[in-house]
Structures are given as C-alpha cells and as structure tokens.
mmCIF file of C-alpha atoms in Angstrom:
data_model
loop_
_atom_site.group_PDB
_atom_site.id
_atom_site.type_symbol
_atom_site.label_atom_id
_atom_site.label_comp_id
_atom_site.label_asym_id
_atom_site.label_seq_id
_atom_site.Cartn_x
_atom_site.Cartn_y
_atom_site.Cartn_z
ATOM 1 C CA UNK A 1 -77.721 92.429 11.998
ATOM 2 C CA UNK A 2 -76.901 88.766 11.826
ATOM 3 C CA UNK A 3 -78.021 84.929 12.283
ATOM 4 C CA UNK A 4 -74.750 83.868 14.162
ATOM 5 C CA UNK A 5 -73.961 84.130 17.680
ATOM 6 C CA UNK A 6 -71.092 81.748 18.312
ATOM 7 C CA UNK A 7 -68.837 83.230 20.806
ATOM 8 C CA UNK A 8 -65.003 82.782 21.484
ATOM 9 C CA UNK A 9 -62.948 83.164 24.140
ATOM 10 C CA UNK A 10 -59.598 84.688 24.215
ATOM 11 C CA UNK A 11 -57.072 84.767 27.058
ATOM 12 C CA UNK A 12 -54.747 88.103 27.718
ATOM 13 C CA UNK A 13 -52.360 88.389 25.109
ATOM 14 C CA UNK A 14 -49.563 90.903 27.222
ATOM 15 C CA UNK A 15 -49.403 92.149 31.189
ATOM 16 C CA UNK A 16 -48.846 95.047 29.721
ATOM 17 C CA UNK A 17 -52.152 96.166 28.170
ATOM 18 C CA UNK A 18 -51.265 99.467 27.452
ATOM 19 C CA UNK A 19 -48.237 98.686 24.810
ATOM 20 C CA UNK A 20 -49.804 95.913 22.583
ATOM 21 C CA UNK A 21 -50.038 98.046 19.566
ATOM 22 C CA UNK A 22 -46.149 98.106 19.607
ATOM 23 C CA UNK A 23 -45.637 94.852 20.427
ATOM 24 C CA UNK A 24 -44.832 92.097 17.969
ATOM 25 C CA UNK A 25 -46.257 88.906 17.575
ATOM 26 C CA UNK A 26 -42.826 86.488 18.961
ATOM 27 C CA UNK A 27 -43.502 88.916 22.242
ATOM 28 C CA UNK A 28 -47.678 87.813 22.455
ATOM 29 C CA UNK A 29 -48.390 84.749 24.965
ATOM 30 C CA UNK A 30 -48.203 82.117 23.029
ATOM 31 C CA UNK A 31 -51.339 80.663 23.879
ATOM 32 C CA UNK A 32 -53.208 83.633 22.922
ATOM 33 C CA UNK A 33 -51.681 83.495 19.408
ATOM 34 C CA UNK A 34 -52.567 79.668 19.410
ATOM 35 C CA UNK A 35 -56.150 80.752 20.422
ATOM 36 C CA UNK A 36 -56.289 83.715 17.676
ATOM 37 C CA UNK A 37 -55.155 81.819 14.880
ATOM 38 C CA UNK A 38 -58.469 79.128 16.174
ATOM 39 C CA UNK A 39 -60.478 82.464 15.664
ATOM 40 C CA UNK A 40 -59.497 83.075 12.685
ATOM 41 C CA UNK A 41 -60.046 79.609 11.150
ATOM 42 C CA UNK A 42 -63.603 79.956 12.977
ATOM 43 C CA UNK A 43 -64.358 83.300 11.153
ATOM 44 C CA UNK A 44 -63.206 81.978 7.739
ATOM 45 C CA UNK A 45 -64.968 78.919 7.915
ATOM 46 C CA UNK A 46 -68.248 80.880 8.174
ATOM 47 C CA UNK A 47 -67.642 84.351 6.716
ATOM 48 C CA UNK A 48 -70.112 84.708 3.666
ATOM 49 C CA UNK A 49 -70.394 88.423 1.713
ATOM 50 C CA UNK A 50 -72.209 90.645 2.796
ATOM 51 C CA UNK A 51 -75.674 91.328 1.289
ATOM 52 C CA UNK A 52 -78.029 94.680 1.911
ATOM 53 C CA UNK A 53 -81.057 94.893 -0.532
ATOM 54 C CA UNK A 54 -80.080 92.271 -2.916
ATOM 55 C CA UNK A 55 -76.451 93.419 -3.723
ATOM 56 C CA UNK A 56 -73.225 91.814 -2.308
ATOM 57 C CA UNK A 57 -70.727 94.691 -1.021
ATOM 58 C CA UNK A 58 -67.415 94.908 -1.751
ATOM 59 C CA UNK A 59 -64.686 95.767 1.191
ATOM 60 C CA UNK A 60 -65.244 99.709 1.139
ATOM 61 C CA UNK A 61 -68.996 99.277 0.825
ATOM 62 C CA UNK A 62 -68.961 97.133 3.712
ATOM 63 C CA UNK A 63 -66.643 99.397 6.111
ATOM 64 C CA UNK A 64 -68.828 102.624 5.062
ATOM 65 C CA UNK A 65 -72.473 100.194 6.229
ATOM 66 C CA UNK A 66 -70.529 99.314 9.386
ATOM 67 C CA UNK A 67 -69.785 102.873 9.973
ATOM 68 C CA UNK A 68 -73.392 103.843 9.037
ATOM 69 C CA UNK A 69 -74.775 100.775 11.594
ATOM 70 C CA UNK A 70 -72.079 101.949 14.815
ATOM 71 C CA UNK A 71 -73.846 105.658 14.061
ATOM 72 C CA UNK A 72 -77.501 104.292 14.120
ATOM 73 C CA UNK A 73 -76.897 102.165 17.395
ATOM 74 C CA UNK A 74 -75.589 105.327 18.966
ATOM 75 C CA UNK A 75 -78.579 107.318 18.268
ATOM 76 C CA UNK A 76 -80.495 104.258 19.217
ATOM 77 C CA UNK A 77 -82.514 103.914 16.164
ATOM 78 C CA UNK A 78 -81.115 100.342 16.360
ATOM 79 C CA UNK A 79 -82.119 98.155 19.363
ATOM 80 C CA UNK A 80 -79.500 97.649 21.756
ATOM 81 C CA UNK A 81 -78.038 95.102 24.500
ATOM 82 C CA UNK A 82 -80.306 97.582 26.667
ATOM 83 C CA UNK A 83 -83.219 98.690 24.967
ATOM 84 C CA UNK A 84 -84.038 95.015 24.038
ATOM 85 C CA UNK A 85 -83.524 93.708 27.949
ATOM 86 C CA UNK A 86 -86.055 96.611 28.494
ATOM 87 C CA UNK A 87 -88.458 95.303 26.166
ATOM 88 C CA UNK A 88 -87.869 92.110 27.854
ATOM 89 C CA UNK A 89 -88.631 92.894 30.873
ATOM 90 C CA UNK A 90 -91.697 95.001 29.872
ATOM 91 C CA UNK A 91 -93.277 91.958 29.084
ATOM 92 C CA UNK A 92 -92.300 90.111 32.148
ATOM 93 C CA UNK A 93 -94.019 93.167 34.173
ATOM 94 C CA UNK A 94 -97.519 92.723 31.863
ATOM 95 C CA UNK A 95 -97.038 89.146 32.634
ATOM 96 C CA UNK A 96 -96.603 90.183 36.769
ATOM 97 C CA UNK A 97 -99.705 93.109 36.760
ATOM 98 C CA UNK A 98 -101.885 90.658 35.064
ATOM 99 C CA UNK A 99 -101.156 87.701 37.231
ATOM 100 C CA UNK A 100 -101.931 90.630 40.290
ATOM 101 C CA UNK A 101 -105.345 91.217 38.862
ATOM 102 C CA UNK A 102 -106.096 87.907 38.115
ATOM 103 C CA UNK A 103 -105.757 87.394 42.220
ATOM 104 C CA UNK A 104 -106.883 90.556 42.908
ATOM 105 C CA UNK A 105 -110.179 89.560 41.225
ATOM 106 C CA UNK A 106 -110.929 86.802 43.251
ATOM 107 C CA UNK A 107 -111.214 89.246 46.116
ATOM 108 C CA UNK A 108 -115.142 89.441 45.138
ATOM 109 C CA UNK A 109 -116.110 92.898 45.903
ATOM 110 C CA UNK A 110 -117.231 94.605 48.079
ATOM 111 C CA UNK A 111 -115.155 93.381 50.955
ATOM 112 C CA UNK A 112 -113.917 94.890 54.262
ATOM 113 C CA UNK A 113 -110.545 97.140 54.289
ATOM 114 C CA UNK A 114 -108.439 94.666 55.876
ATOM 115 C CA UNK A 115 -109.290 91.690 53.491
ATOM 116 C CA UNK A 116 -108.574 93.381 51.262
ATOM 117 C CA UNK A 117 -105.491 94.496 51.841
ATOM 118 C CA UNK A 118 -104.648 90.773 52.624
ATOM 119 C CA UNK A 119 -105.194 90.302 48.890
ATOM 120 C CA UNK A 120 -102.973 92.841 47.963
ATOM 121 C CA UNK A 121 -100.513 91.641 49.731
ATOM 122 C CA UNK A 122 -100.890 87.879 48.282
ATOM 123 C CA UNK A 123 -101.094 89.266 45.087
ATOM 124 C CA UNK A 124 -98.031 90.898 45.362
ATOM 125 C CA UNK A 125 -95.721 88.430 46.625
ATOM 126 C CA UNK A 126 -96.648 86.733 43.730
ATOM 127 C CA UNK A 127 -96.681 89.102 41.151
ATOM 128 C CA UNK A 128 -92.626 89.980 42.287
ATOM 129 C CA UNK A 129 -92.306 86.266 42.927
ATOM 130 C CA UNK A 130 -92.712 85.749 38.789
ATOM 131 C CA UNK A 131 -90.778 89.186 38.347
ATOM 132 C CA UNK A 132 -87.531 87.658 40.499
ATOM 133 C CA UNK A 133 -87.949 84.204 38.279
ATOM 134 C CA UNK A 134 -88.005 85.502 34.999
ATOM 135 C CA UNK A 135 -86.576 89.294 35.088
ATOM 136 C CA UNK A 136 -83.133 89.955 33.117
ATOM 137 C CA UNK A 137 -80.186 91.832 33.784
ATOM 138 C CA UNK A 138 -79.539 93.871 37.300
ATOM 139 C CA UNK A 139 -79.282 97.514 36.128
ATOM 140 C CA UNK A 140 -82.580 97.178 34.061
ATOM 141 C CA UNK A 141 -84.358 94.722 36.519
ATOM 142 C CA UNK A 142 -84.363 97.404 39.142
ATOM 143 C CA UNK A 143 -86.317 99.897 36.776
ATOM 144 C CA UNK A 144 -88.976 97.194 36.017
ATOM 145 C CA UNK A 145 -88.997 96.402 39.332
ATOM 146 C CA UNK A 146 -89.795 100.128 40.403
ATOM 147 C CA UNK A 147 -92.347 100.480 37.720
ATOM 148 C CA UNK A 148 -94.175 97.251 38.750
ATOM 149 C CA UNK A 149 -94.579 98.460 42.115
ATOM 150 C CA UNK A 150 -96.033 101.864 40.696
ATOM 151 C CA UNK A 151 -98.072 99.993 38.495
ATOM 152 C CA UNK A 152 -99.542 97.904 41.176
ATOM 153 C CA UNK A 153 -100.421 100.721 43.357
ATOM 154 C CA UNK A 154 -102.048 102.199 40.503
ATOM 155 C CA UNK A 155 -104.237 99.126 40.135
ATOM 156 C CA UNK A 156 -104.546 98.613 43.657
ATOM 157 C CA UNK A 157 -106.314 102.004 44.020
ATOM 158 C CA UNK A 158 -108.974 101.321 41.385
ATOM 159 C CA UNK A 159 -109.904 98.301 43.575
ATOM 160 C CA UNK A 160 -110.055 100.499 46.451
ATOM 161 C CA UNK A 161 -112.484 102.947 44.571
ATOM 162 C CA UNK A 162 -114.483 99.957 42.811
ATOM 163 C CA UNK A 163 -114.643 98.354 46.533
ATOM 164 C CA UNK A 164 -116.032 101.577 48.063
ATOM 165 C CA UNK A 165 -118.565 102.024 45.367
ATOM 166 C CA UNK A 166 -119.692 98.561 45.722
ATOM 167 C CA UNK A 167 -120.153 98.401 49.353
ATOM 168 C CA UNK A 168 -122.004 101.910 49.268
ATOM 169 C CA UNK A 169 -124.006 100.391 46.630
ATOM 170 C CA UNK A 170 -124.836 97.469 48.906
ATOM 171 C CA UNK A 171 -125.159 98.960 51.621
ATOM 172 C CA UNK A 172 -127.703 101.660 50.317
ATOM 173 C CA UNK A 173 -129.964 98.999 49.074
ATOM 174 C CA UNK A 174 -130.083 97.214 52.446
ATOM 175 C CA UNK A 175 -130.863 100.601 54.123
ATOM 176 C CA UNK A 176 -133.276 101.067 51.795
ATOM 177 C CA UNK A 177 -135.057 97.706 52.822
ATOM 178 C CA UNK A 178 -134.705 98.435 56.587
ATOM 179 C CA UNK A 179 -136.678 101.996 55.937
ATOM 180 C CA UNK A 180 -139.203 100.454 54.037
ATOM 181 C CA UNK A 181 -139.497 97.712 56.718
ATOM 182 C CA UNK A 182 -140.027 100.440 59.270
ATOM 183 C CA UNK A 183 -142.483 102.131 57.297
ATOM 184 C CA UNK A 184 -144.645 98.840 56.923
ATOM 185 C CA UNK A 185 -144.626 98.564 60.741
ATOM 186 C CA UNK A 186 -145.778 102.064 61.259
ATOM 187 C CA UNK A 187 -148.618 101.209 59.675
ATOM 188 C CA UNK A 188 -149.864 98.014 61.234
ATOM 189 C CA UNK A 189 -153.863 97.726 61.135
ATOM 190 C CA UNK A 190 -153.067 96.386 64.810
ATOM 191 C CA UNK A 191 -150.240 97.315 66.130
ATOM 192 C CA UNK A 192 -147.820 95.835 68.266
ATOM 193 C CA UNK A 193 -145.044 96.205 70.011
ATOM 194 C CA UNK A 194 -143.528 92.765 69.739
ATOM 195 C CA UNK A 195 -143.977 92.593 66.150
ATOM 196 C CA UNK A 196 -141.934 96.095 65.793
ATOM 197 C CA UNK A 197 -138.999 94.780 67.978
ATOM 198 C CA UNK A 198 -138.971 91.234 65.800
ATOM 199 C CA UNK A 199 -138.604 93.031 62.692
ATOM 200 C CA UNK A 200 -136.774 95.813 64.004
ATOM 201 C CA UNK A 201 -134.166 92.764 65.356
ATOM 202 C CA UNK A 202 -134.270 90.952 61.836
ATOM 203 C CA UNK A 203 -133.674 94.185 60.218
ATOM 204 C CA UNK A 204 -130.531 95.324 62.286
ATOM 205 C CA UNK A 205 -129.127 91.926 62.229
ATOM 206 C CA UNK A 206 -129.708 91.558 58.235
ATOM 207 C CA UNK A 207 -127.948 94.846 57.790
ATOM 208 C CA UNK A 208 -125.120 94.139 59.857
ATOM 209 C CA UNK A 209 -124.568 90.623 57.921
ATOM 210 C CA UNK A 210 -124.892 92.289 54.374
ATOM 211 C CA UNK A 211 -123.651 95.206 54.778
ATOM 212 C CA UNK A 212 -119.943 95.124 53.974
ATOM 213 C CA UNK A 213 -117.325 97.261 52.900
ATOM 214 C CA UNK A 214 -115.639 100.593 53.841
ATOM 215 C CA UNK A 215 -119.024 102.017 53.394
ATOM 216 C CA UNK A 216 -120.657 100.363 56.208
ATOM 217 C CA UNK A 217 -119.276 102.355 59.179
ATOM 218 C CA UNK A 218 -121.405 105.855 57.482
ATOM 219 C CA UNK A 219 -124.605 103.699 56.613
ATOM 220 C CA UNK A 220 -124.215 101.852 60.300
ATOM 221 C CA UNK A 221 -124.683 105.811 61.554
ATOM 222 C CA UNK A 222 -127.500 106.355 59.362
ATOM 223 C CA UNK A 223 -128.583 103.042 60.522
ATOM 224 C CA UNK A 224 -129.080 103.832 63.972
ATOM 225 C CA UNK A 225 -130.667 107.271 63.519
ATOM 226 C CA UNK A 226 -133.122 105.845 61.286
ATOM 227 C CA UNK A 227 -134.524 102.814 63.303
ATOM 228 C CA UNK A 228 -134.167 104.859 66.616
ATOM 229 C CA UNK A 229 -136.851 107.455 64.873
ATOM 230 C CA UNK A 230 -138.725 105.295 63.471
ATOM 231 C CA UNK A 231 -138.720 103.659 67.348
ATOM 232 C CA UNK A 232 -140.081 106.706 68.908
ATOM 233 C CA UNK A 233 -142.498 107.349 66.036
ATOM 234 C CA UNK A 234 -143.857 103.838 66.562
ATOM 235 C CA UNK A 235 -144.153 104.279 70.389
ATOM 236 C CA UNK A 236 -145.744 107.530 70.147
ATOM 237 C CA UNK A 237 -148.464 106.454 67.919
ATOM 238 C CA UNK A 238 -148.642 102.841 69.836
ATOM 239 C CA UNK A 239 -150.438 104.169 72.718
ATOM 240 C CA UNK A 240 -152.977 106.457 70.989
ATOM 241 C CA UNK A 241 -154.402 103.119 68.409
ATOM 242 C CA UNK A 242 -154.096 101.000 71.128
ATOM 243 C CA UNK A 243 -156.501 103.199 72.796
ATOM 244 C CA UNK A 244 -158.538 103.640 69.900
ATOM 245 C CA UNK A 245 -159.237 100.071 69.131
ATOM 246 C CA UNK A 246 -159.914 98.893 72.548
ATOM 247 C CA UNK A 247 -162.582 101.638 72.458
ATOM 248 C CA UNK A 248 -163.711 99.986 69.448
ATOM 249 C CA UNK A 249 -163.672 96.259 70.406
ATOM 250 C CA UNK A 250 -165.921 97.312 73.295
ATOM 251 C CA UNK A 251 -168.362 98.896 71.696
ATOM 252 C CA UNK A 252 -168.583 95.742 68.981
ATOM 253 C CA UNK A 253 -168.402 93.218 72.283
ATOM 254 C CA UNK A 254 -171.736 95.163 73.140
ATOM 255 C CA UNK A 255 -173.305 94.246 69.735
ATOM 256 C CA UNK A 256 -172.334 90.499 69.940
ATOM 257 C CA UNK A 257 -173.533 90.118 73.795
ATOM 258 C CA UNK A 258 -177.143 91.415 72.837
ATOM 259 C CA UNK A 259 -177.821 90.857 69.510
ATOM 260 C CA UNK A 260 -175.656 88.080 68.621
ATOM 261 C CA UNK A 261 -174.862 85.375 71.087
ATOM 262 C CA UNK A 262 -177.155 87.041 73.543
ATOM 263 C CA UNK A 263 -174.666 86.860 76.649
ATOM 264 C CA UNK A 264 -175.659 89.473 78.661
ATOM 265 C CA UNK A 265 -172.334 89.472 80.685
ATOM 266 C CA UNK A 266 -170.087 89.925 78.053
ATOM 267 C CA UNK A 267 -172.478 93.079 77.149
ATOM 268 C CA UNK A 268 -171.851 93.957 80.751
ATOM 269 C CA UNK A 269 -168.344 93.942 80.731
ATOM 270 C CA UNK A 270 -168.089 95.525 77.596
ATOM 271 C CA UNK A 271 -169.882 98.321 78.874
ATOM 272 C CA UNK A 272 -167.790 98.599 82.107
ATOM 273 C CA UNK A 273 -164.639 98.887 79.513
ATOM 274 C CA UNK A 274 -166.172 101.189 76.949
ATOM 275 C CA UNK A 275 -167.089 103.481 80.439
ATOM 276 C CA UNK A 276 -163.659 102.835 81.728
ATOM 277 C CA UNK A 277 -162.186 104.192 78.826
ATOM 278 C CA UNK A 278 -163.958 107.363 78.563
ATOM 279 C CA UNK A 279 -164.507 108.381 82.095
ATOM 280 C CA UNK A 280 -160.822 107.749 82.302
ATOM 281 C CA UNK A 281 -159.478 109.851 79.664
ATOM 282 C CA UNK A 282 -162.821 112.150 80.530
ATOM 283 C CA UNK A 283 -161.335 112.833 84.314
ATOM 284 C CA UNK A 284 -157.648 113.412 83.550
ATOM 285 C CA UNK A 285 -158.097 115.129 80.712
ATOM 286 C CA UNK A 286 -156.445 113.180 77.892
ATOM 287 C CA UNK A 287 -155.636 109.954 77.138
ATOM 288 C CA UNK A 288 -151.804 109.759 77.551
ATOM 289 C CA UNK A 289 -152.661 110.132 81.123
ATOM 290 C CA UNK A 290 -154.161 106.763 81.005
ATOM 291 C CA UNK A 291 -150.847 105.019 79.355
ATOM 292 C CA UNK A 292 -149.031 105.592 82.641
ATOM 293 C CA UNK A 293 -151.437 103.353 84.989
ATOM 294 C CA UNK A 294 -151.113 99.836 86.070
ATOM 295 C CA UNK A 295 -153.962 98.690 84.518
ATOM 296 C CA UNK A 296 -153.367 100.150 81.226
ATOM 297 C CA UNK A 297 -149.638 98.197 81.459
ATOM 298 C CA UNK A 298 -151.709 94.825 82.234
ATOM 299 C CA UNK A 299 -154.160 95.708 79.375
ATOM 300 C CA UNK A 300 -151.080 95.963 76.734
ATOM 301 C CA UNK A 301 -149.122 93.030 77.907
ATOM 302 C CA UNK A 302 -153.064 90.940 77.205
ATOM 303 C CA UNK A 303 -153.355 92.921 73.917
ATOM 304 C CA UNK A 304 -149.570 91.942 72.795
ATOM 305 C CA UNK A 305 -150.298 87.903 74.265
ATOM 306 C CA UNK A 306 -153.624 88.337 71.846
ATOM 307 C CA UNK A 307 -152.736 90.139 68.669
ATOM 308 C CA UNK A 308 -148.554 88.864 67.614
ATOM 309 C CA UNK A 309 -146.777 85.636 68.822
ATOM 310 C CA UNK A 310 -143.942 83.538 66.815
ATOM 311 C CA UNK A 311 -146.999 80.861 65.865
ATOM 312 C CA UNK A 312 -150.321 83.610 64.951
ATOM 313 C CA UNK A 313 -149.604 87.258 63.555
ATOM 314 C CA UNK A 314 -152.985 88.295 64.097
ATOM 315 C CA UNK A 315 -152.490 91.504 62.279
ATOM 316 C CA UNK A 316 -152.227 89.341 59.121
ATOM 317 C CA UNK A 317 -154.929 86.678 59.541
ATOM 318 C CA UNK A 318 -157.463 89.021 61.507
ATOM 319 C CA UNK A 319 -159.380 89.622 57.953
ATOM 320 C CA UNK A 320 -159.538 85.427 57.820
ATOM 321 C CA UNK A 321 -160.497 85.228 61.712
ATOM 322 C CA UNK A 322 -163.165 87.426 61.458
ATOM 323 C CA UNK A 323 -164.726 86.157 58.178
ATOM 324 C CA UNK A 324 -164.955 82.361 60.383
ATOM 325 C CA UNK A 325 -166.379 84.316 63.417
ATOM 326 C CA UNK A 326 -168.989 86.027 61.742
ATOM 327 C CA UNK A 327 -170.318 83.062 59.834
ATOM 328 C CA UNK A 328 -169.758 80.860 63.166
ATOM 329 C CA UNK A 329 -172.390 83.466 64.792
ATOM 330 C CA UNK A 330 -174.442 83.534 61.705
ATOM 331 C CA UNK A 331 -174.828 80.230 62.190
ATOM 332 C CA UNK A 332 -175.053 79.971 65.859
ATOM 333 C CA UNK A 333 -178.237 82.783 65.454
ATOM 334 C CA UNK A 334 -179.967 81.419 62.747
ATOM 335 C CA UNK A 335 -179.656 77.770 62.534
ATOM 336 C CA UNK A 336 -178.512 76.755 65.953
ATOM 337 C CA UNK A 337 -181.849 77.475 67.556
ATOM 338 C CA UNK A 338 -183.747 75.422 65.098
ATOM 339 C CA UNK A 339 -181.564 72.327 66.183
ATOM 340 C CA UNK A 340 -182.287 72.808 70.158
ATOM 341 C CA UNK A 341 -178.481 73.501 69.974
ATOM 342 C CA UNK A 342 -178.051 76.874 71.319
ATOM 343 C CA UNK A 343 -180.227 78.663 73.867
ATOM 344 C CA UNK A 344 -180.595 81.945 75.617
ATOM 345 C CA UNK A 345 -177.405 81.999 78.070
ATOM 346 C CA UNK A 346 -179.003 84.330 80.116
ATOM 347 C CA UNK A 347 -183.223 84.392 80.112
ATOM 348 C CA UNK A 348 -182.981 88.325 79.898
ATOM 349 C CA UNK A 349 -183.519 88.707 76.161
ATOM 350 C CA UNK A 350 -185.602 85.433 76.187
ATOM 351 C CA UNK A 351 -188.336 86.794 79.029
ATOM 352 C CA UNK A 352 -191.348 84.236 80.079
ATOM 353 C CA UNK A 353 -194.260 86.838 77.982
ATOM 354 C CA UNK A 354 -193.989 84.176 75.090
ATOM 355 C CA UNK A 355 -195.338 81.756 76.905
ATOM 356 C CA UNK A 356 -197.980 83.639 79.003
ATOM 357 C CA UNK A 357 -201.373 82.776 78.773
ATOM 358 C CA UNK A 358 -202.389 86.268 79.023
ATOM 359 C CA UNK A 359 -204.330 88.209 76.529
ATOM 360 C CA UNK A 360 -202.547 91.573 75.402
ATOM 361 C CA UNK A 361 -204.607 94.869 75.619
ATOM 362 C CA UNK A 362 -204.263 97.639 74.144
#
C-alpha cells in the first residue's frame, strides 16, 4: 500500500462539527489552518506518482485504484488494522503454547495427579505471563487470550492421557516382576517362610516406590490380591514339604550314623524322628493334623533358624554344602582311619570278633 507512515496531528478546526462543509476558511480556528497548511507542505514535499505494474497513473487512474483498494479492504481480501493484529497475536499464542510444553515437558512422565497439575499450573502462569507482555490491541487480545486457554487445555489433556499410559505401563511391568517373584518362591527346593516374607516385603515396598502415576491406585488392588494368594498358596504347600523333607533328612541321618560316620546315636535319633513322623500322621490320620502341635511349631522355628537367615540362604548354597559334606565324609571313611585320626564313636559297628583269638567254624 505504501512505505510511509509519518503521522500528523491536527487540532479541531470548528465547535460546530456538524456545519464545516459550509463554513469558510476566515471562520476555521486559526491554528488549525496554520497546522493544515504544515500538512500540506508535508504531503508535497514527499508526494511521488503513483506506480502499479510499471506504469505511472494519471489523476483519474489513480481515484478509480483507490476506489478499487477501499472495495478490496472491505471484502477483506486486503489485510486490515484487524486482521494483521490477529496475525500478530497468533504468533504471540504459538510463542505462549510452546513455551507451555516446553515446561510441561520437564514434568518427566509418569507422575502423580497432583504434580502434575502443579505443572500445569506453572506452565500457565507463564505461558499468559508472555501473552500479557507481548499481546496487541484489547478487542483482539481477548480472543487470543480465549483461544490460548482452549489451546492449553487441549494440550494439557494429551499429557493427562500420555501420563496415564505411562504409569500403567510402569506399573504393569513392576507387577509383572512381583508375580514372577512370587512364583520363584513357590517353588523353593527348601522352603521357607522367612525367605517368602523378605521377598514378599522387598517386593511390596519396590512396587510402592516405582509405581507411580494415576495408574497405581488399580495395580495397588491387583497388588494386594495377588501377593495375598500367592500368601495362602505358599502357606498351604509350606506345611506339606516341610513334612516331606524332614521325613527325608531322617531317613538320610540313618545312612550317615551307620554307614558313614558310624555314630550310632545320631542313627538312633534319626529313627525316633523318622517313627515320630509316621506314627504321628499314622494315628491322626493325616498330616495337617500334625502342623497344629507344639512340637511341630518348635520343629519349624529350628528348620527356619537352619535353612534362611540375612548372612546363609541355604536354599541357594545347599547344592555347594552338600558337595563339601560328602567329600568331608569321604574322607573321614576312607582316609581318616588310615591316619589313627578317626575311630569308631561308638564300638557297636567296630565289635571285639576282629581281634578274637578264636577259630571260626562252620
């Protein structure tokens, strides 16, 4: 339209507004006349002809392109005062929503509902903080301001759906770990009781610190079901291997006393348990009847003392322990008699017809 913008000033030329097209110049205010006849000098000094495509216009061509320009603005195929403040302001709401995701963003999904909605509301201030600096015009500033608050919800919500996914995604992986954890100590080769409740503790607690998001109050119900099953399932089947390895380790204590280290009161007590053990279970029936004695309280809190503590996990180094005992009583049976190191504990298995002087018959 033009390179100049020099404005000018005039003051009111009559009182009476409505009657300066009949009024003469003597009956102007004289300093508005003074002031006009400034304006003119200004406009002649740089007025220049007027050139569209090449070709200077004459006064008619001129009035007809004016005409042709007033038409186009009114149609707005011609940026106005308006439409370019709008544009204006368009940017300076880009500017604000990117600024709002660039804070947004340091969030670090997943986090919990309320921290969240503490960055949103930092984010914010800001964003219309740089809106109130830099917007333009009052009319149009109220529209951008409207449609940067709809934009911002609009953003705001896709962080609230990313969030949620993330934290179910995070959370499903660490209930994931828990279950297998909980299968792994349903199937301990010797199981105890302590161990479950340590890693049943280290599980709950590692969930409870990862585990973060609007998703965690569902998996935290899933949570408890799962570890309160896997709980009674444990218990149930504590008992019953308990049982059924005692009934073993007696039986092998009977090997060792009288074939191995030849201590014929450690046969003798294995004996009395193995006996226990069946009669028991043989009298009253079934074994669960057993789990509800004394005894069978004080023989679980020895087995727990024996098999898990924080310094030896027996069920992991039992392979290693036995490997050591059985060569310690290979050697204690076949070379420690040689050396006059080991001898007969108990003269039972080591009876006085070697050294009789009496013939055998037949």
């Amino acid at each position: 339209m033009g390179d100049n913008s020099t404005a000018f000033s005039l003051p009111q030329p009559h009182l009476q507004r409505t009657q300066l097209c009949d009024l003469d110049d003597k009956e102007l205010d004289p300093l508005y006349l003074k002031r006009r006849d400034q304006l003119k000098q200004i406009v002649s000094s740089m007025i220049k002809p007027k050139v569209v495509q090449g070709r200077t216009l004459n006064g008619k061509e001129f009035v007809s392109f004016l005409g042709q320009i007033v038409e186009a603005l009114n149609k707005g195929e011609i940026p106005s005062t308006g439409s370019l403040v709008e544009v204006f302001n368009k940017a300076i709401v880009e500017r604000c929503l990117k600024l709002y995701n660039e804070r947004m963003g340091r969030a670090g999904l997943p986090v919990s509902v309320d921290k969240l909605q503490q960055f949103h509301d930092l984010a914010k201030d800001e964003a219309r903080s740089l809106f109130d600096k830099q917007h333009f015009g009052k009319h149009h500033a109220a529209q951008s301001t409207s449609k940067l608050d709809e934009e911002i919800k609009k953003v705001f919500r896709n962080f609230g759906q990313a969030n949620e996914y993330q934290s179910s995604k995070l959370c499903e992986a660490r209930f994931s770990e828990c279950e297998d954890k909980m299968e792994h100590l349903q199937v301990l080769k010797l199981p105890s009781m302590a161990k479950f409740d340590a890693g049943f503790l280290l599980c709950n607690q590692s969930f409870e610190m990862d585990c973060i998001g609007p998703a965690k109050e569902s998996y935290q119900r899933r949570m408890s079901k799962m570890l309160a099953r896997s709980r009674a399932l444990f218990i149930k089947e504590y008992n019953n291997k308990l049982f059924n390895w005692l009934v073993i380790f007696s039986l092998v204590m009977v090997v060792v006393g009288r074939f191995v280290i030849k201590f014929f009161l450690l046969e003798i007590a294995a004996w009395v348990m193995f006996a226990f053990l069946e009669t028991y279970t043989r009298l009253f029936w079934s074994s669960e009847s057993l789990y509800y004695n004394p005894v069978w309280h004080v023989v679980v809190s020895t087995w727990e003392t024996i098999v898990y503590s924080p310094i030896l996990d027996l069920d992991r180094w039992a392979i290693p322990i036995l490997v050591v005992l059985s060569f310690l009583a290979i050697y204690w049976r076949c070379l420690g008699g040689r050396k006059g190191i080991a001898r007969s504990l108990l003269p039972l298995y080591n009876g006085s017809y070697r050294s009789s002087n009496r013939q055998r018959t037949d």
